Amino acid sequence: MSTNPPEVAIFKRRESEARSYCRGCDTVFTSAIGSEMIARDSTRYIDFLAGCSSLNYGHNDPDMKDAFIDHLQSDGLAHGLDLHTDAKAAFLDAFDRFILQPRKMDHKVMFTGPTEANAKEAALKLARKVTGRTNAIAFTNGFHGVTLGALSATGNSYHRGGAGTTLNGVTRMPYDGYFPGNTDTADFLEAMLRDRSSGLDAPAALLLETVQGEGGLNAARPEWVRRVAALAQKHGALLIIDDIQAGCGRTGGFFSFEDMGVTPDIVTLAKSVSGFGLPMALLLVRPEHDVFGPAEHNGTFRGNTHAFVTACVAISKFWGDDRFQIDVTRKAKLLTAALEDMAELLPGATLKGRGMMQGLDVGSRELAAMVCARAFKDDLIIETSGKEDQVIKVLAPLTTDDDTLLKGLKVLRHALRMTTDSSKFAAE
Ligand SMILES: *Cc1c(COP(=O)(O)O)cnc(C)c1O
C-alpha cells in the first residue's frame, strides 16, 4: 500500500472538481511498464484499468517506444495538420494490409480530432449528410462521449445532466437484454420502424456498442446485432458501430463485431488505436458514404504524427498474424473462470461482458466502490461501470502475462471477500 505523497495537495487545491479516476487512486504515479504502474514511493500497482482500454498493449511497449524515440531523434514531424507524412503513410499501409484487407473491408479511413467524441460527432454528421435525415437511434446505457452531439447519443443521466441545454436529434431504443426474460428488443425496434404512425422519425443512423463499456458491460448477442444491421439497411439508415472500447482486440478480434457477419457503414475507433496511449481517433467509412467535402469536418490535430508512429508498430506487431488474437481469447477464459469463482462469494452477483472486457455486477454502487477501494489498498487499480456504477470492470492490458493476471484477480477476490464479509458483519 502506498503512502500519500505531499504533492497530492496541489491536485486538491488547484485541479477542477471534474477530475474523476484520480479520486479512487489517491497517490502520485511516476512511471509505468507493461501491466504495472509505479507510484512515487515505489509501490507497484497492477493496472486493471489500462487507461480505460486505451492501453491494450500495456504501458511503454518497448518496440513502440523505440520507434517513437527514433522519430523524435530524427526530427520527424510532431504535428502535420493533415499533410502527407511518411508516418501517416506507414500507418495507413499497415492498417490496410493487416486490418482492413484480411477482413475484406473496403472502408475509407477518416482522421478526426484526437478524441473519440470528435469521431462520434463526425460519424453522426456524416450519417445525417448521407441520408438527409436528422434523427439517429441510440440505445439504452450506450456511452458515446460527452460533447453535445455525442452526448445526445449517450444514455447516462449524470453525463446528460452536464449538458446545460437540450440534447436533440436522437431517439432512444432498448438495447439487447434490456427487459428481463425473453423479450427481444429487436422486435420492438422493428415494429417501431415499420409503423409509420409509431412517432419514430426515419433514422439517419443506428448507433451502438456491441459491448457497452461504460454502460455496465452489457454484451449484445450476435443475432441481435445482425437484426439491427438488417433493420438499418432495410430502412435506409447507416449502421454505426462505436468500437472505441470494445475494439482494438479487447473482445478478441481487432473489431468487436468481426465474427458477427455484419459490415458497419461507419466504425469509430480511438482509445487503443495509437497503441501507446497517445491521442488518436478515426472513423472507417464505406466508400459510398465518404461524402464530406475537404475540411467540411476538420480538426487541427488530425495528424498526430507520434500516434501514427506507435499505431503503425502496434498494428504490425500484434496483428500481422493471429497469435495475439488466440492468446487474448485464451486469457479471456482465465478471466471468466476467475470471475465465476468470485461470483460464488456473493449471492446474486452476475458475470458481465465478453473477451478481456468482463466484470462482475455486484448489485450496488456502495459495494462495488468498497471492493475497488479495498483492491487499491492491495495495489490493484480497478474501476466500475454501469448505470449505478455497480459493475466491477476488469480491463487488464491484453498483453498482461498469466502470472500478473492471476495475481491481480487474486487481489480482487480477496477484496471482494473482505468487503462482503465486513458488510455482512455490519448488517448483523
Ligand atoms: C471512452 C469512450 C468514448 C469517449 O471517448 P473520448 O475520447 O473520451 O471522447 C466514446 N464511446 C465509447 C464506447 C467509449 O468507451
Coordinates of C-alpha atoms and ligand atoms in Angstrom, one line a residue:
M1 CA 0.0 0.0 0.0
S2 CA 1.2 3.4 -1.0
T3 CA 1.7 6.4 1.3
N4 CA 0.2 9.6 0.2
P5 CA 3.0 12.0 -1.0
P6 CA 2.7 15.7 -0.1
E7 CA 2.3 16.7 -3.7
V8 CA -1.2 15.3 -3.8
A9 CA -2.2 18.6 -2.2
I10 CA -1.8 20.5 -5.4
F11 CA -4.5 18.5 -7.2
K12 CA -7.0 19.1 -4.4
R13 CA -6.2 22.8 -4.3
R14 CA -5.9 23.6 -8.0
E15 CA -7.4 20.9 -10.2
S16 CA -11.1 21.1 -11.2
E17 CA -13.7 19.1 -9.3
A18 CA -14.4 17.5 -12.7
R19 CA -11.4 15.2 -12.0
S20 CA -12.6 11.6 -11.6
Y21 CA -10.4 8.5 -11.7
C22 CA -7.8 10.0 -9.5
R23 CA -10.3 10.2 -6.7
G24 CA -10.2 6.5 -6.2
C25 CA -6.4 6.1 -6.7
D26 CA -5.1 8.8 -4.3
T27 CA -1.4 8.5 -5.0
V28 CA 1.1 10.0 -7.5
F29 CA 2.3 7.9 -10.3
T30 CA 5.7 8.4 -11.7
S31 CA 6.3 5.5 -14.2
A32 CA 4.6 2.6 -15.8
I33 CA 5.7 -0.5 -17.6
G34 CA 3.7 -3.4 -19.1
S35 CA 0.8 -4.0 -16.8
E36 CA 2.2 -2.2 -13.8
M37 CA 2.1 1.5 -12.7
I38 CA 4.6 2.7 -10.2
A39 CA 3.9 5.4 -7.6
R40 CA 6.3 8.0 -6.1
D41 CA 7.1 5.7 -3.1
S42 CA 7.9 2.8 -5.4
T43 CA 4.7 0.9 -4.8
R44 CA 3.9 -1.2 -7.8
Y45 CA 0.3 -1.4 -8.8
I46 CA -1.2 -4.0 -11.1
D47 CA -3.2 -2.0 -13.7
F48 CA -6.7 -3.4 -14.4
L49 CA -7.9 -0.2 -15.8
A50 CA -5.4 0.2 -18.7
G51 CA -6.4 3.8 -19.5
C52 CA -10.0 2.6 -19.8
S53 CA -8.8 0.3 -22.6
S54 CA -6.5 2.9 -24.2
L55 CA -3.5 0.7 -23.2
N56 CA -4.5 -2.6 -24.6
Y57 CA -0.8 -3.4 -25.3
G58 CA 0.3 -2.3 -21.9
H59 CA 2.4 0.7 -20.8
N60 CA 5.5 1.7 -22.7
D61 CA 5.7 -1.2 -25.1
P62 CA 9.4 -1.4 -26.0
D63 CA 9.0 -1.5 -29.8
M64 CA 6.6 1.4 -29.9
K65 CA 8.8 3.3 -27.5
D66 CA 11.9 2.7 -29.7
A67 CA 10.0 3.8 -32.9
F68 CA 8.8 6.9 -31.1
I69 CA 12.2 7.8 -29.8
D70 CA 13.8 7.3 -33.3
H71 CA 11.1 9.5 -34.8
L72 CA 11.9 12.3 -32.3
Q73 CA 15.7 11.8 -32.7
S74 CA 15.5 12.2 -36.4
D75 CA 13.4 15.4 -36.2
G76 CA 10.3 13.6 -37.6
L77 CA 7.2 15.8 -37.6
A78 CA 5.3 16.2 -34.4
H79 CA 2.4 17.9 -35.9
G80 CA 1.4 17.8 -39.5
L81 CA -2.2 19.0 -39.8
D82 CA -3.5 16.6 -42.4
L83 CA -0.5 16.9 -44.7
H84 CA 1.0 13.8 -46.3
T85 CA 3.7 12.5 -43.9
D86 CA 5.8 9.3 -44.0
A87 CA 4.4 8.4 -40.6
K88 CA 0.8 8.6 -41.8
A89 CA 1.6 6.6 -45.0
A90 CA 3.2 3.9 -42.9
F91 CA 0.2 3.7 -40.6
L92 CA -2.3 3.6 -43.4
D93 CA -0.3 0.9 -45.2
A94 CA -0.1 -1.3 -42.1
F95 CA -3.8 -0.7 -41.3
D96 CA -4.8 -1.6 -44.9
R97 CA -2.6 -4.6 -45.0
F98 CA -3.1 -6.2 -41.6
I99 CA -6.6 -5.0 -40.6
L100 CA -8.8 -3.9 -43.5
Q101 CA -7.8 -6.2 -46.3
P102 CA -7.9 -9.5 -44.4
R103 CA -11.4 -8.6 -43.2
K104 CA -12.5 -7.6 -46.7
M105 CA -13.4 -4.1 -45.5
D106 CA -13.4 -1.5 -48.3
H107 CA -13.8 1.4 -45.8
K108 CA -12.0 4.7 -46.2
V109 CA -10.1 6.0 -43.2
M110 CA -11.1 9.5 -41.9
F111 CA -9.0 11.1 -39.2
T112 CA -10.7 13.4 -36.8
G113 CA -9.6 15.4 -33.8
P114 CA -7.9 13.0 -31.4
T115 CA -10.8 12.2 -29.1
E116 CA -13.5 9.6 -29.7
A117 CA -16.2 12.2 -29.1
N118 CA -14.9 14.1 -32.1
A119 CA -15.1 10.9 -34.2
K120 CA -18.6 10.4 -33.0
E121 CA -19.6 14.0 -33.9
A122 CA -18.2 13.3 -37.4
A123 CA -20.0 10.0 -37.7
L124 CA -23.4 11.4 -36.8
K125 CA -22.9 14.5 -39.0
L126 CA -21.9 12.2 -41.9
A127 CA -24.8 9.9 -41.5
R128 CA -27.2 12.9 -41.5
K129 CA -25.5 14.3 -44.6
V130 CA -25.7 11.0 -46.4
T131 CA -29.3 10.3 -45.6
G132 CA -30.7 13.9 -45.4
R133 CA -32.4 12.8 -42.2
T134 CA -31.8 14.2 -38.7
N135 CA -32.9 11.5 -36.3
A136 CA -30.4 9.0 -35.0
I137 CA -31.3 5.9 -33.0
A138 CA -29.1 5.1 -30.0
F139 CA -29.6 2.5 -27.3
T140 CA -30.2 2.5 -23.5
N141 CA -27.0 2.6 -21.5
G142 CA -24.9 3.5 -24.5
F143 CA -21.9 5.8 -23.9
H144 CA -20.6 7.7 -26.8
G145 CA -18.8 10.7 -25.4
V146 CA -19.7 14.0 -23.8
T147 CA -19.6 16.7 -26.5
L148 CA -23.1 17.8 -27.3
G149 CA -23.6 15.7 -30.4
A150 CA -22.1 12.6 -28.9
L151 CA -23.8 13.3 -25.6
S152 CA -27.2 13.3 -27.3
A153 CA -26.5 9.6 -28.0
T154 CA -25.1 8.8 -24.5
G155 CA -27.7 7.4 -22.1
N156 CA -26.3 8.2 -18.7
S157 CA -28.3 10.8 -16.9
Y158 CA -25.4 12.2 -14.9
H159 CA -23.5 12.9 -18.1
R160 CA -26.5 14.2 -19.9
G161 CA -27.3 16.5 -17.0
G162 CA -24.0 18.2 -17.6
A163 CA -25.2 19.5 -21.0
G164 CA -27.0 22.5 -19.7
T165 CA -29.0 22.6 -22.9
T166 CA -31.4 20.4 -24.8
L167 CA -29.9 17.3 -26.4
N168 CA -31.5 16.8 -29.8
G169 CA -31.8 14.5 -32.7
V170 CA -31.6 11.1 -31.0
T171 CA -34.3 8.6 -30.2
R172 CA -33.5 6.0 -27.6
M173 CA -34.4 2.3 -28.1
P174 CA -33.9 -0.6 -25.7
Y175 CA -30.6 -2.4 -26.0
D176 CA -30.4 -6.2 -26.2
G177 CA -31.4 -7.7 -22.9
Y178 CA -32.9 -4.5 -21.6
F179 CA -36.1 -6.3 -20.4
P180 CA -35.8 -9.4 -18.1
G181 CA -37.0 -12.6 -19.7
N182 CA -37.0 -13.4 -23.4
T183 CA -38.2 -10.1 -24.8
D184 CA -36.2 -9.5 -28.0
T185 CA -35.9 -5.7 -28.2
A186 CA -35.1 -6.0 -31.9
D187 CA -38.8 -7.0 -32.3
F188 CA -39.7 -3.7 -30.7
L189 CA -37.3 -1.7 -32.9
E190 CA -38.6 -3.5 -36.0
A191 CA -42.2 -2.7 -35.1
M192 CA -41.4 1.0 -34.4
L193 CA -39.5 1.4 -37.7
R194 CA -42.3 -0.3 -39.7
D195 CA -45.2 1.5 -38.3
R196 CA -45.4 4.9 -39.9
S197 CA -47.6 6.1 -37.1
S198 CA -45.2 4.9 -34.3
G199 CA -43.9 8.5 -34.0
L200 CA -40.4 7.5 -34.7
D201 CA -38.8 9.7 -37.4
A202 CA -36.9 7.8 -40.1
P203 CA -33.4 7.4 -38.8
A204 CA -30.2 8.6 -40.4
A205 CA -28.2 6.1 -38.3
L206 CA -28.5 3.3 -35.8
L207 CA -25.6 3.7 -33.4
L208 CA -24.4 1.0 -30.9
E209 CA -21.6 -0.6 -29.0
T210 CA -21.5 -4.4 -29.2
V211 CA -20.4 -4.5 -25.6
Q212 CA -21.3 -1.4 -23.6
G213 CA -18.2 -0.4 -21.8
E214 CA -19.4 2.4 -19.6
G215 CA -22.9 1.1 -19.6
G216 CA -22.1 -1.9 -17.5
L217 CA -20.5 -4.5 -19.8
N218 CA -23.8 -5.4 -21.5
A219 CA -22.8 -7.7 -24.4
A220 CA -25.3 -7.8 -27.3
R221 CA -26.0 -11.2 -28.8
P222 CA -24.6 -11.6 -32.3
E223 CA -28.2 -12.4 -33.6
W224 CA -29.4 -9.1 -32.1
V225 CA -26.6 -7.1 -33.8
R226 CA -27.4 -8.8 -37.1
R227 CA -31.0 -7.9 -36.8
V228 CA -30.2 -4.3 -36.0
A229 CA -27.8 -4.2 -39.0
A230 CA -30.5 -5.7 -41.3
L231 CA -33.1 -3.1 -40.0
A232 CA -30.7 -0.3 -40.6
Q233 CA -30.2 -1.4 -44.2
K234 CA -33.9 -2.0 -44.8
H235 CA -34.9 1.4 -43.5
G236 CA -32.1 3.4 -45.3
A237 CA -30.2 4.2 -42.1
L238 CA -26.4 3.8 -41.6
L239 CA -25.1 1.3 -39.1
I240 CA -22.5 3.0 -36.9
I241 CA -20.6 0.8 -34.5
D242 CA -18.7 2.5 -31.7
D243 CA -15.7 0.3 -31.3
I244 CA -13.7 2.7 -29.1
Q245 CA -13.6 0.5 -26.0
A246 CA -14.6 -3.0 -27.4
G247 CA -12.3 -2.8 -30.4
C248 CA -8.5 -3.0 -30.9
G249 CA -8.5 -6.6 -29.6
R250 CA -10.4 -6.1 -26.3
T251 CA -13.0 -8.7 -27.2
G252 CA -10.6 -11.0 -29.1
G253 CA -10.7 -9.9 -32.7
F254 CA -9.5 -6.5 -33.8
F255 CA -13.1 -5.4 -34.2
S256 CA -15.7 -6.4 -31.7
F257 CA -18.2 -7.3 -34.5
E258 CA -15.9 -9.3 -36.8
D259 CA -17.4 -12.7 -36.2
M260 CA -21.0 -11.4 -36.3
G261 CA -21.4 -11.2 -40.0
V262 CA -22.2 -7.5 -40.1
T263 CA -20.4 -4.8 -42.1
P264 CA -21.0 -1.4 -40.4
D265 CA -21.3 1.6 -42.6
I266 CA -19.2 3.5 -40.1
V267 CA -16.9 2.3 -37.3
T268 CA -15.4 4.7 -34.8
L269 CA -12.0 3.9 -33.2
A270 CA -10.0 5.8 -30.6
K271 CA -8.6 4.7 -27.2
S272 CA -6.1 1.9 -28.1
V273 CA -5.8 2.7 -31.8
S274 CA -2.4 4.5 -31.2
G275 CA -1.3 1.5 -29.2
F276 CA 0.8 3.7 -26.9
G277 CA -1.8 5.8 -25.2
L278 CA -1.3 8.7 -27.5
P279 CA -4.4 10.6 -28.6
M280 CA -5.8 9.5 -31.9
A281 CA -9.3 8.9 -33.3
L282 CA -10.6 7.9 -36.7
L283 CA -13.7 6.6 -38.5
L284 CA -13.9 4.0 -41.1
V285 CA -16.5 4.8 -43.7
R286 CA -17.9 2.7 -46.6
P287 CA -16.6 4.5 -49.8
E288 CA -20.1 5.3 -51.0
H289 CA -20.8 7.3 -47.8
D290 CA -17.5 9.2 -47.9
V291 CA -19.2 12.4 -48.8
F292 CA -17.7 15.2 -46.7
G293 CA -16.0 17.9 -48.8
P294 CA -12.4 18.9 -48.0
A295 CA -12.3 20.2 -44.4
E296 CA -16.1 20.0 -44.0
H297 CA -15.3 18.2 -40.8
N298 CA -11.8 19.2 -39.9
G299 CA -9.6 19.5 -36.8
T300 CA -6.2 20.8 -36.0
F301 CA -4.9 17.6 -34.5
R302 CA -5.9 15.1 -37.3
G303 CA -2.2 14.5 -37.9
N304 CA -0.8 13.5 -34.6
T305 CA 2.3 12.0 -36.1
H306 CA 3.6 10.5 -32.9
A307 CA 0.4 8.5 -32.7
F308 CA 0.8 7.3 -36.3
V309 CA 4.3 6.1 -35.5
T310 CA 3.2 4.0 -32.5
A311 CA 0.0 2.9 -34.1
C312 CA 1.9 1.5 -37.1
V313 CA 4.1 -0.6 -34.7
A314 CA 1.1 -1.8 -32.8
I315 CA -0.7 -3.0 -35.9
S316 CA 2.4 -4.7 -37.4
K317 CA 3.5 -6.2 -34.1
F318 CA 0.2 -7.6 -32.8
W319 CA -2.0 -8.1 -35.9
G320 CA 0.4 -9.4 -38.5
D321 CA -0.8 -13.0 -37.7
D322 CA -3.4 -14.5 -35.4
R323 CA -1.2 -15.4 -32.5
F324 CA -2.1 -12.4 -30.4
Q325 CA -5.8 -12.9 -31.0
I326 CA -5.6 -16.5 -30.0
D327 CA -3.7 -15.6 -26.8
V328 CA -6.3 -12.9 -25.9
T329 CA -9.1 -15.5 -26.3
R330 CA -7.2 -17.9 -24.1
K331 CA -6.7 -15.3 -21.4
A332 CA -10.3 -14.3 -21.5
K333 CA -11.2 -17.9 -20.4
L334 CA -8.9 -17.5 -17.4
L335 CA -10.7 -14.3 -16.6
T336 CA -14.1 -15.9 -17.0
A337 CA -13.1 -18.8 -14.7
A338 CA -11.8 -16.4 -12.0
L339 CA -14.9 -14.2 -12.1
E340 CA -17.2 -17.3 -11.9
D341 CA -15.3 -18.3 -8.8
M342 CA -15.7 -14.8 -7.3
A343 CA -19.4 -14.7 -8.1
E344 CA -19.9 -17.6 -5.8
L345 CA -18.8 -15.4 -2.9
L346 CA -21.7 -13.1 -3.4
P347 CA -25.2 -14.5 -3.9
G348 CA -26.9 -12.6 -6.8
A349 CA -23.6 -11.4 -8.4
T350 CA -23.6 -11.9 -12.1
L351 CA -20.9 -12.1 -14.8
K352 CA -21.0 -9.4 -17.5
G353 CA -19.2 -8.7 -20.8
R354 CA -17.1 -10.8 -23.1
G355 CA -13.4 -11.3 -24.1
M356 CA -11.0 -9.3 -22.0
M357 CA -13.8 -6.9 -21.2
Q358 CA -15.6 -8.7 -18.4
G359 CA -16.7 -7.9 -14.9
L360 CA -18.9 -8.7 -12.0
D361 CA -22.2 -7.0 -11.3
V362 CA -22.3 -6.9 -7.5
G363 CA -25.7 -5.2 -7.3
S364 CA -24.8 -1.9 -5.6
R365 CA -22.7 1.2 -6.1
E366 CA -21.6 1.1 -2.5
L367 CA -20.3 -2.5 -2.6
A368 CA -18.6 -2.1 -5.9
A369 CA -16.8 1.1 -4.7
M370 CA -15.8 -0.6 -1.5
V371 CA -14.3 -3.6 -3.4
C372 CA -12.3 -1.3 -5.7
A373 CA -11.1 0.8 -2.7
R374 CA -10.0 -2.3 -0.9
A375 CA -8.2 -3.6 -4.1
F376 CA -6.4 -0.3 -4.4
K377 CA -5.1 -0.7 -0.8
D378 CA -3.7 -4.0 -2.0
D379 CA -2.0 -2.4 -5.0
L380 CA -4.6 -3.1 -7.7
I381 CA -6.1 -0.4 -9.9
I382 CA -9.6 -1.3 -11.0
E383 CA -12.8 0.7 -11.8
T384 CA -16.5 0.3 -12.0
S385 CA -19.1 0.9 -14.7
G386 CA -22.8 0.6 -15.2
K387 CA -25.9 2.7 -14.6
E388 CA -25.3 2.5 -10.8
D389 CA -21.6 2.0 -11.1
Q390 CA -22.4 -1.4 -9.8
V391 CA -20.2 -3.4 -12.1
I392 CA -16.6 -4.1 -11.2
K393 CA -14.8 -4.0 -14.6
V394 CA -11.6 -5.8 -15.4
L395 CA -9.8 -4.1 -18.2
A396 CA -6.3 -5.5 -17.9
P397 CA -3.9 -4.8 -20.8
L398 CA -4.3 -7.6 -23.3
T399 CA -0.5 -8.3 -23.0
T400 CA -0.7 -9.0 -19.3
D401 CA 1.2 -12.2 -18.6
D402 CA -0.7 -15.0 -16.9
D403 CA 1.1 -14.6 -13.5
T404 CA 0.2 -10.9 -13.3
L405 CA -3.3 -11.5 -14.5
L406 CA -3.9 -14.3 -11.9
K407 CA -2.2 -12.2 -9.2
G408 CA -4.5 -9.3 -9.9
L409 CA -7.5 -11.5 -9.9
K410 CA -6.5 -13.0 -6.6
V411 CA -6.3 -9.5 -5.1
L412 CA -9.7 -8.7 -6.5
R413 CA -11.1 -11.9 -5.0
H414 CA -9.6 -11.1 -1.6
A415 CA -11.1 -7.6 -1.8
L416 CA -14.5 -9.0 -2.6
R417 CA -14.3 -11.5 0.2
M418 CA -13.1 -8.9 2.8
T419 CA -15.8 -6.4 1.7
T420 CA -18.7 -8.8 1.6
D421 CA -17.6 -10.4 5.0
S422 CA -17.4 -7.0 6.7
S423 CA -20.7 -5.7 5.1
K424 CA -22.4 -8.8 6.3
F425 CA -21.0 -8.2 9.7
A426 CA -22.2 -4.6 9.6
A427 CA -25.7 -5.7 8.6
E428 CA -26.0 -8.1 11.5
Ligands
LIG1 C1 -14.3 6.3 -24.0 C2 -15.4 6.2 -24.9 C3 -15.9 7.3 -25.6 C4 -15.4 8.7 -25.4 O1 -14.1 8.8 -25.9 P1 -13.3 10.2 -25.6 O2 -12.1 10.0 -26.4 O3 -13.2 10.4 -24.2 O4 -14.2 11.3 -26.2 C5 -17.0 7.1 -26.5 N1 -17.5 5.8 -26.7 C6 -17.1 4.8 -26.0 C7 -17.7 3.4 -26.3 C8 -16.0 4.9 -25.1 O5 -15.6 3.8 -24.4

